[in-house]
XYZ file of N, CA and C in Angstrom:
453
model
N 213.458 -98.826 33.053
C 213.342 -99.853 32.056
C 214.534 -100.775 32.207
N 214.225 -101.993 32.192
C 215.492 -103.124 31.852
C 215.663 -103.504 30.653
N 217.332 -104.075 30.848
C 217.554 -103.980 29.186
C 216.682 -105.277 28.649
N 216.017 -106.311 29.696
C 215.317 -107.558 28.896
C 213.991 -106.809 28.649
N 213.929 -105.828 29.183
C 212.189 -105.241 28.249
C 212.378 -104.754 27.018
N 213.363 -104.575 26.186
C 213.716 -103.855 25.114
C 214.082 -104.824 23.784
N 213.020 -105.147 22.803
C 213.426 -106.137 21.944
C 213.879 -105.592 20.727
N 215.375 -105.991 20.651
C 216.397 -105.349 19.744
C 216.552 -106.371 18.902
N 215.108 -106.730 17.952
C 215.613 -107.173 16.732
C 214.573 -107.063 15.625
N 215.011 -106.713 14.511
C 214.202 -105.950 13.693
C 214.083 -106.795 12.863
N 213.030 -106.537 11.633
C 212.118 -107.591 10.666
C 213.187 -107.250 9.254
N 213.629 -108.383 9.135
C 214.034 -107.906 7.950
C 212.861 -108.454 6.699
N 213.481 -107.565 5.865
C 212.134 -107.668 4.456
C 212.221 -108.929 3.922
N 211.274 -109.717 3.429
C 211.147 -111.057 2.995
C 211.109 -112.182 3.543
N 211.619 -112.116 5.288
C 211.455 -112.886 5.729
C 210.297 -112.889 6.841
N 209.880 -113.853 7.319
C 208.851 -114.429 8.339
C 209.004 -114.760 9.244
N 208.791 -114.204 10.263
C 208.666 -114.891 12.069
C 207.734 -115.569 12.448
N 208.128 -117.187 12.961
C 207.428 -117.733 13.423
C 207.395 -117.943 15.248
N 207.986 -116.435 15.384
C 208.200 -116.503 16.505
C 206.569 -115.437 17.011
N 205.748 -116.018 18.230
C 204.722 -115.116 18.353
C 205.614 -113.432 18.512
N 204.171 -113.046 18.693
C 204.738 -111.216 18.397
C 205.289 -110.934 19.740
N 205.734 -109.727 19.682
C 206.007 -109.257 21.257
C 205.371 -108.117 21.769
N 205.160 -108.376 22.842
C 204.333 -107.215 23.175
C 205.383 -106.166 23.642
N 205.391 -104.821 22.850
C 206.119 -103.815 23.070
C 205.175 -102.713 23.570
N 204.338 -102.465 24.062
C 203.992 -101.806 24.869
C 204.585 -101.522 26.290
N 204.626 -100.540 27.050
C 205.654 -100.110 27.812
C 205.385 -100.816 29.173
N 206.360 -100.766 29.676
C 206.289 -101.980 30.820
C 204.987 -101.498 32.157
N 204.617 -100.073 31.808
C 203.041 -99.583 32.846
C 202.353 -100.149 32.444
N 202.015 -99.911 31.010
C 200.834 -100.585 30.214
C 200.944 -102.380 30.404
N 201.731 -102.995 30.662
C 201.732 -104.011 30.701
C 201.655 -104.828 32.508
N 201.643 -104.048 32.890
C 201.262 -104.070 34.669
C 202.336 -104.207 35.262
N 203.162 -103.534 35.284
C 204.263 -103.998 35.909
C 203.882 -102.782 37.364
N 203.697 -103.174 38.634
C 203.685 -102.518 39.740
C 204.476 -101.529 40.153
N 205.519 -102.243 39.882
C 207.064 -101.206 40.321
C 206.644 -100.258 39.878
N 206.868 -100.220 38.503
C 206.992 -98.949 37.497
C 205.413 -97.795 38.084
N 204.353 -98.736 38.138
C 203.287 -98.288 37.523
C 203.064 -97.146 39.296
N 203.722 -97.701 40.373
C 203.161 -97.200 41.683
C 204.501 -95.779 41.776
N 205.545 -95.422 40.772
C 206.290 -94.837 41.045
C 206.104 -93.563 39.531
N 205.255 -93.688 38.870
C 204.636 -92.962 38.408
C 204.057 -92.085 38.175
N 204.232 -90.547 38.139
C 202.983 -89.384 38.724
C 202.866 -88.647 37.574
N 202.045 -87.866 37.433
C 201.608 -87.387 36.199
C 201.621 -85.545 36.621
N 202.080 -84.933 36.151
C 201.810 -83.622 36.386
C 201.963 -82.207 35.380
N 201.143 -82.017 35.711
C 200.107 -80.861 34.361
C 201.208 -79.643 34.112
N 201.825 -79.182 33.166
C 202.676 -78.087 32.830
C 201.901 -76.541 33.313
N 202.701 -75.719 33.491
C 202.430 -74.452 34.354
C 200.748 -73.926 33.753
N 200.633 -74.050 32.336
C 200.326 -73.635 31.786
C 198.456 -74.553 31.661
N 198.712 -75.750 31.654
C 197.752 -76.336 32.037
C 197.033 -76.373 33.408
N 197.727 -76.241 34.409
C 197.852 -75.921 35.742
C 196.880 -74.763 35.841
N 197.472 -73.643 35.386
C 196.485 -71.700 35.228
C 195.148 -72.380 34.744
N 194.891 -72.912 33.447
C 193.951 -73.433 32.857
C 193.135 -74.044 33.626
N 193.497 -74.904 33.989
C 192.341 -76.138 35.260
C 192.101 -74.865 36.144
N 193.052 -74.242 36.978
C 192.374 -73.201 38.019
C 191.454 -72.061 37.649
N 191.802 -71.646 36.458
C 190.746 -70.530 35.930
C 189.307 -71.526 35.654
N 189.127 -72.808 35.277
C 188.102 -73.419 35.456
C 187.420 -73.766 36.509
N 188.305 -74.224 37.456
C 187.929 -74.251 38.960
C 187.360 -72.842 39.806
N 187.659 -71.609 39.161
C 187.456 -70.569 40.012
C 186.640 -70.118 38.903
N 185.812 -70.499 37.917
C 184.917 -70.054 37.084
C 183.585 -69.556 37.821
N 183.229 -70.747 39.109
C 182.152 -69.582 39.721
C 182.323 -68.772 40.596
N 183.584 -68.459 40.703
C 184.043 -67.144 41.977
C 183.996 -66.098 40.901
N 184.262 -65.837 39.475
C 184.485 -65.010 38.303
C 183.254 -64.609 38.211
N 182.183 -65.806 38.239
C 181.066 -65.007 37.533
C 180.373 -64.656 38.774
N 180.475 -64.713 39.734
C 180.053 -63.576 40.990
C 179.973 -62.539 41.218
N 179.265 -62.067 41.935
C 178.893 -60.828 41.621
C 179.724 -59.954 42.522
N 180.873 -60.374 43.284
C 181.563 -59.761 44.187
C 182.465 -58.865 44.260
N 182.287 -58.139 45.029
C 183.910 -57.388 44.659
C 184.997 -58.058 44.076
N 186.263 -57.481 43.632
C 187.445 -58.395 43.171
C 188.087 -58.265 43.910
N 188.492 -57.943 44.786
C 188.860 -58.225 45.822
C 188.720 -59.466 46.726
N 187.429 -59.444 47.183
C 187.119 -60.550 47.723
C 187.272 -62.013 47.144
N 186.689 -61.599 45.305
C 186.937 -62.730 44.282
C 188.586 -63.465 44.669
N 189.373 -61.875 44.851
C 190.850 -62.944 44.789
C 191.225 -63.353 45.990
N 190.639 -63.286 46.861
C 190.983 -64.035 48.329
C 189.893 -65.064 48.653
N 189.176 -65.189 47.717
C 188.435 -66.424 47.763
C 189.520 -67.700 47.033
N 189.866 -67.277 45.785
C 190.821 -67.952 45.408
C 192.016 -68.339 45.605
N 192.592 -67.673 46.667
C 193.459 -67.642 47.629
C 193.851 -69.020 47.992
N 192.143 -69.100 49.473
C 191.932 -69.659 49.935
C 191.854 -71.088 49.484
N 190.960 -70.943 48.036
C 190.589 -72.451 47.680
C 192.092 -72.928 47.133
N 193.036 -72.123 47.026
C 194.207 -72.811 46.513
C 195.279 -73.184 47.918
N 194.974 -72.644 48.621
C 195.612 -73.140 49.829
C 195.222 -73.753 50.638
N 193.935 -74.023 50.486
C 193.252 -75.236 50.641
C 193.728 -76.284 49.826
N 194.045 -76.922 48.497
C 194.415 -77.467 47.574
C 196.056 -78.045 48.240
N 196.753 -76.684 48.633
C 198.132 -77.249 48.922
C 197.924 -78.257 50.058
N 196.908 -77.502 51.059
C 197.154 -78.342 52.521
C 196.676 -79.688 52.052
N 195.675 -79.847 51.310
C 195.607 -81.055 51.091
C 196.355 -82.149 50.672
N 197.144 -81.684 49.477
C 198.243 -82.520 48.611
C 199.366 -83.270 49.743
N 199.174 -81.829 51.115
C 200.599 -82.031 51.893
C 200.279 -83.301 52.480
N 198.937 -83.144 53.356
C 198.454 -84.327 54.111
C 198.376 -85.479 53.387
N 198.302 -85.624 51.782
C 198.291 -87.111 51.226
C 199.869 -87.626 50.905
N 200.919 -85.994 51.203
C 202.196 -86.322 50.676
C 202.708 -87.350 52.019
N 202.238 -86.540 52.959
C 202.784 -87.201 54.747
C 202.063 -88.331 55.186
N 200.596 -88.638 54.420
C 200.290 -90.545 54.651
C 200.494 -91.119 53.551
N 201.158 -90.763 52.483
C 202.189 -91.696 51.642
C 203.590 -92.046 51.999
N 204.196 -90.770 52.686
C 205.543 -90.813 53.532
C 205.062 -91.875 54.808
N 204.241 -92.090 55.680
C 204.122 -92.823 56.210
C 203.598 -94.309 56.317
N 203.263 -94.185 54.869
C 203.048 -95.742 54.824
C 204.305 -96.437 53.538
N 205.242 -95.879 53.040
C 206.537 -95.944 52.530
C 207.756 -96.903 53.360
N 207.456 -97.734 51.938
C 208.425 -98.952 52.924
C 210.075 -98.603 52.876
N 210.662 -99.384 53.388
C 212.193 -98.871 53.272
C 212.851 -97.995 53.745
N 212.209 -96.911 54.800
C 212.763 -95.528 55.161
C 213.214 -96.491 56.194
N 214.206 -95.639 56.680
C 214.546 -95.823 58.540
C 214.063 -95.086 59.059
N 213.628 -95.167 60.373
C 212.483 -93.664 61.087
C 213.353 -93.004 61.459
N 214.288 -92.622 61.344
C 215.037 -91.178 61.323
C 214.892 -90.467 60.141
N 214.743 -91.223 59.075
C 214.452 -90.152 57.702
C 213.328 -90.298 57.365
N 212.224 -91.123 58.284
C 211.078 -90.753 58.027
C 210.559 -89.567 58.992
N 211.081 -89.443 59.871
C 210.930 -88.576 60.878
C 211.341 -87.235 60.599
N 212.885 -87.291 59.987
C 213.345 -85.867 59.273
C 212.051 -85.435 58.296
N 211.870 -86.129 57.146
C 211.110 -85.829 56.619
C 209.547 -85.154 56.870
N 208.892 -85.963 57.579
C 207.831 -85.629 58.344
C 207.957 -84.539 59.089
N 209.127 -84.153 59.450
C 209.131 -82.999 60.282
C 209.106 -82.077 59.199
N 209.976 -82.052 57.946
C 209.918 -80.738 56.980
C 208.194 -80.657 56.525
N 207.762 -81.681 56.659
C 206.514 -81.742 56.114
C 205.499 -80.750 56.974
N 205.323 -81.454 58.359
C 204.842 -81.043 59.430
C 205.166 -79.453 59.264
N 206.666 -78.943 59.261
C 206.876 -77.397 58.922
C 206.158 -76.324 57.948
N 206.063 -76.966 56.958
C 205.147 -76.440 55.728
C 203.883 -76.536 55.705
N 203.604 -77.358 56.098
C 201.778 -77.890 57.017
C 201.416 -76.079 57.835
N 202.185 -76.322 58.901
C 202.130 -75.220 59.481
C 202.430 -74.207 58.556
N 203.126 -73.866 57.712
C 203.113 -72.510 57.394
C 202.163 -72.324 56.277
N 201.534 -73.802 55.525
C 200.364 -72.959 55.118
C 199.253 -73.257 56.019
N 198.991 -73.577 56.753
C 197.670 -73.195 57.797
C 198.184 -71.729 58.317
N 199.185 -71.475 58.837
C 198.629 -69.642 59.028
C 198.937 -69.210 58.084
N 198.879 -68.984 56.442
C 198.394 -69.007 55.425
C 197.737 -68.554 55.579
N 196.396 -69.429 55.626
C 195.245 -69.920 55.597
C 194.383 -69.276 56.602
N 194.681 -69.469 57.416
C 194.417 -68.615 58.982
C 194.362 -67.045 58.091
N 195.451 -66.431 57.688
C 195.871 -64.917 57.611
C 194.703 -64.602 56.408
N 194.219 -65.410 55.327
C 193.895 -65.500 54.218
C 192.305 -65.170 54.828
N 192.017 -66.153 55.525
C 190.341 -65.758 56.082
C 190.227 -64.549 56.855
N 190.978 -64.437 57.782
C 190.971 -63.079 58.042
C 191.314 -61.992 57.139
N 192.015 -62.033 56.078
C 191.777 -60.660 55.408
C 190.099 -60.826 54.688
N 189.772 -62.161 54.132
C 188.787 -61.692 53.844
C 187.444 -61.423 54.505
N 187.614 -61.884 55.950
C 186.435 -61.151 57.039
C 187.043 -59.413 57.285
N 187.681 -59.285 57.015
C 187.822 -58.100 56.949
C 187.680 -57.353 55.632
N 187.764 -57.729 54.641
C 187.156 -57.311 53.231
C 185.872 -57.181 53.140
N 185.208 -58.240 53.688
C 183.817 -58.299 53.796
C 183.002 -57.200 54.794
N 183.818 -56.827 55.741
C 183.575 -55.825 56.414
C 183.391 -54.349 55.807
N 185.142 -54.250 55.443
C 185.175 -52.867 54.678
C 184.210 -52.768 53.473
N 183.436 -53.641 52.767
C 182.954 -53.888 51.318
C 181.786 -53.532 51.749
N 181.181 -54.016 52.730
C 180.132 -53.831 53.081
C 179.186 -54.852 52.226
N 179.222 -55.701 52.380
C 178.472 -56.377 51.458
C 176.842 -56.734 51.845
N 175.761 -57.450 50.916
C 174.736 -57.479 51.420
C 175.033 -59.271 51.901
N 173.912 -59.361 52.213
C 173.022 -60.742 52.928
C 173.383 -61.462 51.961
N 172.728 -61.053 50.711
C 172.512 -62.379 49.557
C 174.646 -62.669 48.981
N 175.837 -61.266 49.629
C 176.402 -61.543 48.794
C 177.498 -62.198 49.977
N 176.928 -62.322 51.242
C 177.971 -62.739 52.153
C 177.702 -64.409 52.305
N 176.033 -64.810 51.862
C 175.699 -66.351 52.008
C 176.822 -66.643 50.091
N 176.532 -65.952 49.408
C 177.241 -66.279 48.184
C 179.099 -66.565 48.548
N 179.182 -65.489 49.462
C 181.178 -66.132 50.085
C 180.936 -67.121 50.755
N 180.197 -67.347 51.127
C 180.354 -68.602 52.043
C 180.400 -70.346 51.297
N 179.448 -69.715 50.571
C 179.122 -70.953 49.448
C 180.212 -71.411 48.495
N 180.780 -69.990 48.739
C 182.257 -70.378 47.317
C 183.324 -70.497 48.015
N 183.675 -70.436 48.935
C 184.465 -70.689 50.325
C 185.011 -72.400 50.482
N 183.489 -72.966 50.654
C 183.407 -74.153 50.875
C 182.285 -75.337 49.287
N 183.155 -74.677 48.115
C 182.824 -75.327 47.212
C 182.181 -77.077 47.081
Protein backbone atom coordinates (compact mmCIF):
# COMPACT_ATOMS: atom_id res chain seq x y z
CA UNK A 1 0.00 0.00 0.00
CA UNK A 2 1.15 3.70 -0.60
CA UNK A 3 0.79 6.29 1.69
CA UNK A 4 -1.37 8.35 -1.30
CA UNK A 5 -3.89 5.32 -1.20
CA UNK A 6 -4.75 6.01 2.39
CA UNK A 7 -7.30 8.92 2.99
CA UNK A 8 -6.52 10.38 6.39
CA UNK A 9 -9.29 12.65 6.88
CA UNK A 10 -12.26 12.14 8.79
CA UNK A 11 -15.97 13.69 8.73
CA UNK A 12 -16.42 15.79 11.29
CA UNK A 13 -20.14 16.05 12.68
CA UNK A 14 -22.15 18.94 11.20
CA UNK A 15 -20.26 19.57 8.57
CA UNK A 16 -20.55 18.73 4.67
CA UNK A 17 -18.22 17.66 1.92
CA UNK A 18 -18.48 18.95 -1.20
CA UNK A 19 -15.73 17.14 -2.08
CA UNK A 20 -16.92 13.80 -4.29
CA UNK A 21 -16.53 10.59 -2.11
CA UNK A 22 -13.50 8.49 -2.18
CA UNK A 23 -13.25 5.37 -3.12
CA UNK A 24 -11.71 3.40 -0.21
CA UNK A 25 -11.88 0.16 -1.33
CA UNK A 26 -8.53 -1.59 -1.40
CA UNK A 27 -6.21 -0.89 -4.06
CA UNK A 28 -7.02 -5.02 -5.69
CA UNK A 29 -10.50 -4.19 -5.71
CA UNK A 30 -9.82 -1.17 -7.49
CA UNK A 31 -7.50 -2.79 -10.32
CA UNK A 32 -4.46 -1.99 -9.52
CA UNK A 33 -2.17 -4.87 -11.44
CA UNK A 34 0.82 -4.68 -9.33
CA UNK A 35 -0.93 -5.52 -6.27
CA UNK A 36 -3.57 -7.70 -7.84
CA UNK A 37 -0.77 -10.18 -9.96
CA UNK A 38 1.31 -10.51 -6.59
CA UNK A 39 -1.51 -11.80 -4.70
CA UNK A 40 -2.19 -15.58 -3.74
CA UNK A 41 -4.72 -16.89 -1.70
CA UNK A 42 -4.10 -19.95 0.41
CA UNK A 43 -6.47 -22.22 2.39
CA UNK A 44 -5.36 -22.80 6.27
CA UNK A 45 -4.19 -26.46 7.22
CA UNK A 46 -7.39 -27.10 8.24
CA UNK A 47 -9.35 -26.10 5.22
CA UNK A 48 -6.75 -27.76 3.13
CA UNK A 49 -7.72 -31.64 5.13
CA UNK A 50 -11.34 -30.45 4.36
CA UNK A 51 -11.15 -29.82 0.46
CA UNK A 52 -9.00 -33.23 0.36
CA UNK A 53 -11.36 -35.36 2.37
CA UNK A 54 -13.89 -33.98 -0.33
CA UNK A 55 -11.73 -34.66 -3.14
CA UNK A 56 -11.04 -38.28 -1.98
CA UNK A 57 -14.83 -38.73 -1.13
CA UNK A 58 -15.05 -41.30 -3.98
CA UNK A 59 -11.92 -43.30 -3.08
CA UNK A 60 -13.87 -43.51 0.72
CA UNK A 61 -16.90 -44.72 -0.56
CA UNK A 62 -15.20 -47.61 -2.49
CA UNK A 63 -15.38 -50.61 -1.95
CA UNK A 64 -11.59 -51.26 -1.61
CA UNK A 65 -9.34 -52.35 0.64
CA UNK A 66 -7.83 -49.43 2.86
CA UNK A 67 -4.99 -49.93 1.99
CA UNK A 68 -5.20 -49.48 -1.45
CA UNK A 69 -7.85 -46.51 -0.56
CA UNK A 70 -4.65 -44.81 1.02
CA UNK A 71 -2.27 -45.16 -1.80
CA UNK A 72 -4.74 -44.10 -4.11
CA UNK A 73 -4.71 -40.94 -2.22
CA UNK A 74 -1.25 -40.86 -2.11
CA UNK A 75 -1.00 -40.72 -5.52
CA UNK A 76 -3.76 -38.19 -6.35
CA UNK A 77 -1.91 -35.88 -3.92
CA UNK A 78 1.32 -36.22 -5.51
CA UNK A 79 -0.06 -35.83 -8.44
CA UNK A 80 -1.47 -32.36 -7.13
CA UNK A 81 2.19 -31.41 -5.94
CA UNK A 82 3.79 -32.27 -9.38
CA UNK A 83 1.45 -30.19 -10.80
CA UNK A 84 1.59 -26.92 -8.66
CA UNK A 85 5.57 -27.50 -9.28
CA UNK A 86 5.28 -27.38 -13.11
CA UNK A 87 2.97 -24.10 -12.91
CA UNK A 88 5.54 -22.84 -10.09
CA UNK A 89 8.63 -23.36 -12.90
CA UNK A 90 6.43 -21.67 -16.02
CA UNK A 91 5.70 -18.79 -13.75
CA UNK A 92 9.52 -18.74 -12.73
CA UNK A 93 10.09 -18.70 -16.32
CA UNK A 94 8.11 -16.27 -17.63
CA UNK A 95 9.11 -13.73 -14.47
CA UNK A 96 10.49 -10.58 -15.44
CA UNK A 97 13.50 -9.13 -13.67
CA UNK A 98 15.49 -12.32 -12.70
CA UNK A 99 19.05 -12.54 -14.11
CA UNK A 100 19.44 -16.15 -15.59
CA UNK A 101 21.70 -17.16 -13.02
CA UNK A 102 18.93 -16.92 -10.42
CA UNK A 103 16.61 -18.03 -12.71
CA UNK A 104 18.61 -20.93 -13.39
CA UNK A 105 19.55 -21.50 -9.58
CA UNK A 106 16.13 -21.53 -9.01
CA UNK A 107 14.90 -23.77 -11.70
CA UNK A 108 17.39 -26.07 -10.79
CA UNK A 109 15.96 -26.36 -6.98
CA UNK A 110 12.78 -26.71 -8.76
CA UNK A 111 13.84 -29.23 -11.36
CA UNK A 112 15.33 -31.15 -7.92
CA UNK A 113 11.99 -31.51 -6.22
CA UNK A 114 10.25 -32.27 -9.62
CA UNK A 115 12.41 -35.22 -9.51
CA UNK A 116 11.97 -36.24 -6.13
CA UNK A 117 8.38 -36.24 -6.34
CA UNK A 118 8.18 -38.21 -9.59
CA UNK A 119 10.03 -41.16 -7.88
CA UNK A 120 7.50 -40.45 -5.33
CA UNK A 121 5.22 -41.14 -7.59
CA UNK A 122 7.00 -43.82 -9.45
CA UNK A 123 7.48 -45.72 -5.73
CA UNK A 124 3.70 -44.85 -4.90
CA UNK A 125 2.31 -46.88 -8.09
CA UNK A 126 4.33 -49.53 -7.51
CA UNK A 127 3.37 -50.19 -4.03
CA UNK A 128 0.03 -50.07 -5.16
CA UNK A 129 0.50 -52.72 -8.13
CA UNK A 130 1.73 -54.59 -5.63
CA UNK A 131 -1.18 -54.15 -3.14
CA UNK A 132 -3.35 -55.01 -5.79
CA UNK A 133 -1.54 -58.11 -6.20
CA UNK A 134 -1.27 -59.20 -2.58
CA UNK A 135 -5.25 -58.09 -2.15
CA UNK A 136 -6.13 -60.03 -4.71
CA UNK A 137 -8.67 -58.07 -5.97
CA UNK A 138 -11.54 -58.78 -8.50
CA UNK A 139 -12.08 -57.41 -12.20
CA UNK A 140 -14.87 -55.05 -11.23
CA UNK A 141 -12.45 -53.75 -8.25
CA UNK A 142 -9.15 -53.32 -10.27
CA UNK A 143 -11.24 -51.30 -13.39
CA UNK A 144 -12.67 -49.28 -10.10
CA UNK A 145 -8.49 -48.37 -9.20
CA UNK A 146 -8.00 -47.43 -12.28
CA UNK A 147 -10.86 -45.08 -12.58
CA UNK A 148 -9.94 -43.40 -9.26
CA UNK A 149 -6.32 -43.29 -10.22
CA UNK A 150 -7.04 -41.11 -13.08
CA UNK A 151 -10.03 -39.05 -11.69
Amino acid sequence: MRIGDLNLTWPRPGLQSAAAPVDTRPSVERGNPAIADSVRVSLSARAERSQQTADNKDVDESDLPDLIKQLLKQIRELKLQVTALQQEMAELARQPGLSDEDRAAQMDLLRTELSSLSAALTSAYGALSKAMQQQGLSDEQRTSVLALMNP
